[in-house]
PDB file of C-alpha atoms in Angstrom:
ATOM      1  CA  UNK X  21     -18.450  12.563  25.659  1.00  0.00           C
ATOM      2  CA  UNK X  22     -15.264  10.372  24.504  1.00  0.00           C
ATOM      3  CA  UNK X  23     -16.976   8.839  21.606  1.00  0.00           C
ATOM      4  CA  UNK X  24     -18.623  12.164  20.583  1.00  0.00           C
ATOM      5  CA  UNK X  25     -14.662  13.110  20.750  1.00  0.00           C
ATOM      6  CA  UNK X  26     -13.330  10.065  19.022  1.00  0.00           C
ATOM      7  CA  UNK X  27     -16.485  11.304  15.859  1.00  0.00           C
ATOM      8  CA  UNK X  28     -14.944  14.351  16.040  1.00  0.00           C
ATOM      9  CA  UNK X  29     -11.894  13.638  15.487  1.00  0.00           C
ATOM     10  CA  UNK X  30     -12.279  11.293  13.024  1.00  0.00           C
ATOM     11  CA  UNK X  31     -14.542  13.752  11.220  1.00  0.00           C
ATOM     12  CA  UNK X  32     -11.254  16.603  11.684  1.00  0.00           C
ATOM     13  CA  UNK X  33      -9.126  13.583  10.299  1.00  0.00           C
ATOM     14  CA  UNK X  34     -10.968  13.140   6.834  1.00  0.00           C
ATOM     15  CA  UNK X  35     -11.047  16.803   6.489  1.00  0.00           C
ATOM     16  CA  UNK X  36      -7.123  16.976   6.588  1.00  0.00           C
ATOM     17  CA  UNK X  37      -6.526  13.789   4.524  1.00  0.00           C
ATOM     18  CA  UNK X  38      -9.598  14.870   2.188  1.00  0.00           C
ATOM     19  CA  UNK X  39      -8.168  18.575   1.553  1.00  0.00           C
ATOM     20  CA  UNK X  40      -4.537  18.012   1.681  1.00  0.00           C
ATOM     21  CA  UNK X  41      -5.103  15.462  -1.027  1.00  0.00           C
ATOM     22  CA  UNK X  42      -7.270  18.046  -3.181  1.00  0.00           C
ATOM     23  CA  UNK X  43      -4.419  21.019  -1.923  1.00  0.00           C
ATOM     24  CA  UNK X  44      -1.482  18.870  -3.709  1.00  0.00           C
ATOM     25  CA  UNK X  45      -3.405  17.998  -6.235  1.00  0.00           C
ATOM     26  CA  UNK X  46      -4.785  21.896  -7.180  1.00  0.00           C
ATOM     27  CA  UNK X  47      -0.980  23.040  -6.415  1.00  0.00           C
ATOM     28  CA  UNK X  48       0.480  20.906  -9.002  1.00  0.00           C
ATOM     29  CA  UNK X  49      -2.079  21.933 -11.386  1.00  0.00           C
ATOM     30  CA  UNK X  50      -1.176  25.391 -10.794  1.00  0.00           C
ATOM     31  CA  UNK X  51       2.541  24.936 -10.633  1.00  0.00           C
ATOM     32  CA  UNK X  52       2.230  23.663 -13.915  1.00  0.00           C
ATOM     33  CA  UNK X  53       3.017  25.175 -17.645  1.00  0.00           C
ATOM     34  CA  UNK X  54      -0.452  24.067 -19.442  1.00  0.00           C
ATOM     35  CA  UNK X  55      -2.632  26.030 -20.896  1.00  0.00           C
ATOM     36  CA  UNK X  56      -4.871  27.992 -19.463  1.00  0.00           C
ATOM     37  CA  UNK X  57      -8.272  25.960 -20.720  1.00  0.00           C
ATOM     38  CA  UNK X  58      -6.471  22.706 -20.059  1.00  0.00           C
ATOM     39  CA  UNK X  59      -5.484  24.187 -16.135  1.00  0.00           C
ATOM     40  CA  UNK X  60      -9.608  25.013 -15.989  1.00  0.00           C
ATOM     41  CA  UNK X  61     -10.282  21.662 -17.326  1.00  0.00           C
ATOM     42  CA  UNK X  62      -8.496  20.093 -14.494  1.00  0.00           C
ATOM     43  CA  UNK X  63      -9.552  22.542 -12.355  1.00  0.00           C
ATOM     44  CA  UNK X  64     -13.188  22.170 -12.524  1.00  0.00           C
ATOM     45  CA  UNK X  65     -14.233  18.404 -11.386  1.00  0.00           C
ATOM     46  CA  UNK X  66     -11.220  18.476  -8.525  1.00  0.00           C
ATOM     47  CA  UNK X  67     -13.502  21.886  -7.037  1.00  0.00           C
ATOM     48  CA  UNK X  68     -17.142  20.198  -8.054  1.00  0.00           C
ATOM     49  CA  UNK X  69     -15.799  16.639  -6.225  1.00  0.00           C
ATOM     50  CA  UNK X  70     -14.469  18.500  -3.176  1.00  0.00           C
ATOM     51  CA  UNK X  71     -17.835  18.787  -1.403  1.00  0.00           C
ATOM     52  CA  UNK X  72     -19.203  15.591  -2.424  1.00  0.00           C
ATOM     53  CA  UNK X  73     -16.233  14.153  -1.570  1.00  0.00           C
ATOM     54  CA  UNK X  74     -16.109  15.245   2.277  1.00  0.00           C
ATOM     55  CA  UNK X  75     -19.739  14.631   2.472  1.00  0.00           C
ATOM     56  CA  UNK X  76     -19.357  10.832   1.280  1.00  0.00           C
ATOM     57  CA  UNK X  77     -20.313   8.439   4.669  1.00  0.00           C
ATOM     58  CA  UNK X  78     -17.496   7.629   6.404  1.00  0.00           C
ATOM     59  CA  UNK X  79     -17.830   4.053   5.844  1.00  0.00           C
ATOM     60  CA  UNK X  80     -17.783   3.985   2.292  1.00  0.00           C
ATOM     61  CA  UNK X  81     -16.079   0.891   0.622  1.00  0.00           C
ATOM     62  CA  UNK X  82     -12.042   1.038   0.885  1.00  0.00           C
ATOM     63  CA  UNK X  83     -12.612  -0.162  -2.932  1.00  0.00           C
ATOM     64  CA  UNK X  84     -14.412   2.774  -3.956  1.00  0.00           C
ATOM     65  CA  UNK X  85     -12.134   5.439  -1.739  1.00  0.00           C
ATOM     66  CA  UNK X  86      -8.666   3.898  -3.524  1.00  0.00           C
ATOM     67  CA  UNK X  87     -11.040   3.774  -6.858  1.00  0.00           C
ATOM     68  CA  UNK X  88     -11.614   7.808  -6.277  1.00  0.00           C
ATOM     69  CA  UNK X  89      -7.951   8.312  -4.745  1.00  0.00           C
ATOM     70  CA  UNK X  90      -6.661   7.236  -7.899  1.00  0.00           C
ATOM     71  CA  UNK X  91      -8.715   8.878 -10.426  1.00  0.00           C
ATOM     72  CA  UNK X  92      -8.319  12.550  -8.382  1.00  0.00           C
ATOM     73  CA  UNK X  93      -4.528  11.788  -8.818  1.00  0.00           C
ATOM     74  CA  UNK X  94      -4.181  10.968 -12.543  1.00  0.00           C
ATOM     75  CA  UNK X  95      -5.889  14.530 -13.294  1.00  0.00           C
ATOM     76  CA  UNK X  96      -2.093  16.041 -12.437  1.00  0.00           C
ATOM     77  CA  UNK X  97      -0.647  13.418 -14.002  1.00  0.00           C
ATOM     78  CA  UNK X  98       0.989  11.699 -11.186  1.00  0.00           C
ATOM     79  CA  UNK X  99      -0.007   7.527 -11.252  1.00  0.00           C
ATOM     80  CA  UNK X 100      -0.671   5.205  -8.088  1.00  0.00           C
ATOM     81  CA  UNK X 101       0.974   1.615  -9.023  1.00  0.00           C
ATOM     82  CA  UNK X 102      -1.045  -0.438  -6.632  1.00  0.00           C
ATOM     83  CA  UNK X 103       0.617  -4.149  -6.945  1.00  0.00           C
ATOM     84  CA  UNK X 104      -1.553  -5.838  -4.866  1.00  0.00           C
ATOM     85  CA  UNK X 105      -5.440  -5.474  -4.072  1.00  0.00           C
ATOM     86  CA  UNK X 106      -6.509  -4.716  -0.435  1.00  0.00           C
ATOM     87  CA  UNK X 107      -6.905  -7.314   2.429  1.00  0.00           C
ATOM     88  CA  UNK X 108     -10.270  -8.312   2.828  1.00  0.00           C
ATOM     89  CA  UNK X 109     -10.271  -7.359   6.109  1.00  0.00           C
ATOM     90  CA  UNK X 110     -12.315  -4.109   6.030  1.00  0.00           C
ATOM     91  CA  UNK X 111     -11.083  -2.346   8.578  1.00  0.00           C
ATOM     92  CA  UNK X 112      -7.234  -2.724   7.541  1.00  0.00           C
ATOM     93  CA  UNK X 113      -8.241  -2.568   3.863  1.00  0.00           C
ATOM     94  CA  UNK X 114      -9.528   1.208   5.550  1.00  0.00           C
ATOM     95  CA  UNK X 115      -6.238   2.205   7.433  1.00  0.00           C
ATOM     96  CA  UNK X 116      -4.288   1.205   3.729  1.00  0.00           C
ATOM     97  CA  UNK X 117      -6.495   3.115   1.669  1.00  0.00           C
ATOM     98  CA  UNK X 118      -5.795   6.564   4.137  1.00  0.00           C
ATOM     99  CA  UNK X 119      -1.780   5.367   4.224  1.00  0.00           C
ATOM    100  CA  UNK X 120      -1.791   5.159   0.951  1.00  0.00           C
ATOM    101  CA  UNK X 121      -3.764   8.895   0.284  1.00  0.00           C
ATOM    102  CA  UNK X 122      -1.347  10.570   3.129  1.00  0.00           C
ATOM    103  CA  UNK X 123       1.602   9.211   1.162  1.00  0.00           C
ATOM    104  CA  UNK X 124       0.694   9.954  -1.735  1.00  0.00           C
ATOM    105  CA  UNK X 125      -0.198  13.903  -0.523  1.00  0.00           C
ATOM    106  CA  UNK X 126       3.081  13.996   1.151  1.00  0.00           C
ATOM    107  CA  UNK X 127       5.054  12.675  -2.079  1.00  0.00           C
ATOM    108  CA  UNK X 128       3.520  15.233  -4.326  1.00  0.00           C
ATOM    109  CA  UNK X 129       3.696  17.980  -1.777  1.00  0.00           C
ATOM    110  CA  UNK X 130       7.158  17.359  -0.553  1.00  0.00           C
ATOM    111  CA  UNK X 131       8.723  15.070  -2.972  1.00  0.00           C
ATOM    112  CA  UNK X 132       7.114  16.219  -6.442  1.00  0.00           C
ATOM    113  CA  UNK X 133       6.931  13.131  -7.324  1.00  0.00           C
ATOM    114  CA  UNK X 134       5.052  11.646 -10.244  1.00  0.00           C
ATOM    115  CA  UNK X 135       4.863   7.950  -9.460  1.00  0.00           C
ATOM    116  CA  UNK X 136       3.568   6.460  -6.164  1.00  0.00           C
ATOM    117  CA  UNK X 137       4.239   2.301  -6.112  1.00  0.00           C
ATOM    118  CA  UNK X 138       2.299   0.373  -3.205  1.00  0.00           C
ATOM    119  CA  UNK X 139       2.736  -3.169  -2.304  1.00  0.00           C
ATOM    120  CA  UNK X 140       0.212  -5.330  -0.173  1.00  0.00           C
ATOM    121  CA  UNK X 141       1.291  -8.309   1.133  1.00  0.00           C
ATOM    122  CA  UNK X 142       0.234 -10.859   3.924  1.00  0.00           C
ATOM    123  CA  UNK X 143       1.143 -13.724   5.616  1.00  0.00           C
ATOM    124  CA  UNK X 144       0.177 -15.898   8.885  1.00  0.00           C
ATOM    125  CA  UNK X 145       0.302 -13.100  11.363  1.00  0.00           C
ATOM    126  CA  UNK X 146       0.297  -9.484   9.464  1.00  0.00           C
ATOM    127  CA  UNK X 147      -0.977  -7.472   6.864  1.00  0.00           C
ATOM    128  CA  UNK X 148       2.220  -5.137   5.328  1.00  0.00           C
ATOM    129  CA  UNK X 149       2.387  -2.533   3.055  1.00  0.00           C
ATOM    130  CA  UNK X 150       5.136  -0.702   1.241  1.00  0.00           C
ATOM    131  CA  UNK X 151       4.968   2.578  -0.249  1.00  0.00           C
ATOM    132  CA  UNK X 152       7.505   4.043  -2.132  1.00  0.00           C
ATOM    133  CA  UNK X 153       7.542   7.413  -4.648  1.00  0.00           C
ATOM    134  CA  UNK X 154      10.184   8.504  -7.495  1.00  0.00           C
ATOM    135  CA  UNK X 155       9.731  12.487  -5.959  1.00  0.00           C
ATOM    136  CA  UNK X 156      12.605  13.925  -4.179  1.00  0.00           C
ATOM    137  CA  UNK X 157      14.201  12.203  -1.099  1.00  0.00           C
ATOM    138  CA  UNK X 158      14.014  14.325   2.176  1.00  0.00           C
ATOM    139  CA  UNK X 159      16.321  15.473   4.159  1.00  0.00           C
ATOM    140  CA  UNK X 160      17.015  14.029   7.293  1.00  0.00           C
ATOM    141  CA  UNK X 161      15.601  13.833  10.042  1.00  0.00           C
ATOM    142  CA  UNK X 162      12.237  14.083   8.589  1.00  0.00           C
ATOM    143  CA  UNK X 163       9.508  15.527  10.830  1.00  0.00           C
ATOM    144  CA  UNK X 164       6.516  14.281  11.490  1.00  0.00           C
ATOM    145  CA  UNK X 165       3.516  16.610  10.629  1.00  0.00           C
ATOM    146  CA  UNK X 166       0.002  16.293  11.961  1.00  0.00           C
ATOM    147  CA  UNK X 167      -0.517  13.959   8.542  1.00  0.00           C
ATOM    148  CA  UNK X 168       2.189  11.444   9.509  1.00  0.00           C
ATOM    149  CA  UNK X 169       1.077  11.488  13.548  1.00  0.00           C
ATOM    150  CA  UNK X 170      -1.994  10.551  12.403  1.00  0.00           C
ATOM    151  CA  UNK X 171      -1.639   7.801  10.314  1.00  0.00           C
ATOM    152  CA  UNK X 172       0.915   6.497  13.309  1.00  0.00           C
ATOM    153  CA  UNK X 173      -2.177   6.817  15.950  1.00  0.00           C
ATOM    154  CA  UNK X 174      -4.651   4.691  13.796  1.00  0.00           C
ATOM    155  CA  UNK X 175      -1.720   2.399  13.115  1.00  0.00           C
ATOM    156  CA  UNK X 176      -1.014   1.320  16.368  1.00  0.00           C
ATOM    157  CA  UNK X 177      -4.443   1.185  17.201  1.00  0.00           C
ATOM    158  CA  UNK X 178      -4.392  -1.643  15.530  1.00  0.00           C
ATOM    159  CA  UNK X 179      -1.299  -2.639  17.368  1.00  0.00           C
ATOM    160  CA  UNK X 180       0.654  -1.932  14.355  1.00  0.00           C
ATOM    161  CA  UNK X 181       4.017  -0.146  13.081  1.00  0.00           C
ATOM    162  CA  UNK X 182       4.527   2.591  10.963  1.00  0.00           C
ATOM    163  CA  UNK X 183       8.450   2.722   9.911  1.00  0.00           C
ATOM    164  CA  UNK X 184       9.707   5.511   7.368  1.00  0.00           C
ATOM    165  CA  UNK X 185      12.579   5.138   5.578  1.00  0.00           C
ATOM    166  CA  UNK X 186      14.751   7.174   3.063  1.00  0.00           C
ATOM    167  CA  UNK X 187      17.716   5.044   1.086  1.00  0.00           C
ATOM    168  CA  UNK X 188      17.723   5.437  -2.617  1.00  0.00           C
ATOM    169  CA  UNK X 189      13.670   6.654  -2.393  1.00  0.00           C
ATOM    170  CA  UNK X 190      11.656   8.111   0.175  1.00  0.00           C
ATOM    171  CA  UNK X 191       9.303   4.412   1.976  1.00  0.00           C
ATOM    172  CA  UNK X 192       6.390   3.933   4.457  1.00  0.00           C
ATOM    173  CA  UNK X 193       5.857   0.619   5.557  1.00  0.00           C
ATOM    174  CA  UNK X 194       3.621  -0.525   7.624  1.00  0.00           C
ATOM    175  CA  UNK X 195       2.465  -3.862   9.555  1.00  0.00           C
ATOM    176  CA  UNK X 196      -0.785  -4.672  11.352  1.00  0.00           C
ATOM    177  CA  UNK X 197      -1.088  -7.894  13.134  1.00  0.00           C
ATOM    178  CA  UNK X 198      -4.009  -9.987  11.941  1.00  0.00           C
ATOM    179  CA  UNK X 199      -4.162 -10.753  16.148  1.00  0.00           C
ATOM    180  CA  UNK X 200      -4.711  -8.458  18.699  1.00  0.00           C
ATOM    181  CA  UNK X 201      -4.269  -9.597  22.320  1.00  0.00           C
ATOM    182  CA  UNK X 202      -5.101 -12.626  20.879  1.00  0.00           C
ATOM    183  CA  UNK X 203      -8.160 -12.402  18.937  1.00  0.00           C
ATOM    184  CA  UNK X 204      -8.419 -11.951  15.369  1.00  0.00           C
ATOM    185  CA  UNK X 205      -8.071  -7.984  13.933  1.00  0.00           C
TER     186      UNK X 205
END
């Protein structure tokens, strides 16, 4: 029963991340002052990729998600700056790749923005990234939607942090231990 639960939810949790992401994406389309063949030209592979897209295994290749992340974003103009590749680490590499989606929905959706800049670093003991947007900056205090709670839970499953910040842009960092209760993540 609890792991049928935990594929459930999981399952629920691509949904969200998979249809928020196309949501933003067909908003700003719509939202926007293009033509009306150019808005159906956008239109049209976002709506054919949608199914595909929350059919895809689960475990396909962080790579390949980012690859597809990025490519689905560009059709409304708005540009991922990744700085860094992923860890090799699969399984972080994984949690990035949905940080980086959910920030990049909420930026758009919230912030307008155009540009999303992530930065992946590492050292001895933790994996970090750093995401930061040129949309508009929030007002305070910010609250956490189901989007944000649920990038926190598979963060500190990992025994990691999520930290959000908002000084002259609106930034999600996050740090996963490359130990865990002493062995190895």
């Amino acid at each position: 029963t609890i792991q049928q639960e935990s594929e459930v939810l999981k399952m629920k949790t691509r949904v969200h991340d998979i249809l928020a992401q196309r949501l933003s994406i067909l908003s700003k389309i719509l939202d926007s002052d293009e033509e009306p063949e150019l808005v159906v030209s956008k239109l049209e592979p976002l709506l054919n990729d949608l199914s595909g897209a929350i059919a895809e295994p689960i475990d396909t290749s962080p790579d390949y998600l980012l690859d597809s992340m990025i490519s689905s974003f560009t059709l409304i103009g708005t540009r991922i700056h990744l700085k860094d590749p992923l860890p090799n680490n699969t399984e972080v590499a994984k949690l990035f790749t949905e940080v980086i989606r959910e920030s990049s929905t909420n930026a758009i959706r919230h912030g307008n923005a155009n540009n999303i800049f992530a930065s992946i670093s590492e050292d001895d003991c933790n994996y970090s990234l750093l995401i930061s947007n040129d949309g508009e900056i929030p007002e305070l205090p910010i609250s956490e939607g189901g989007g944000i709670t649920g990038m926190r839970s598979k963060i500190q499953d990992l025994g990691g942090e999520l930290a959000l910040d908002v000084v002259s842009s609106f930034t999600v960092r996050v740090r996963i231990p490359k130990y865990k209760d002493g062995d190895r993540i």
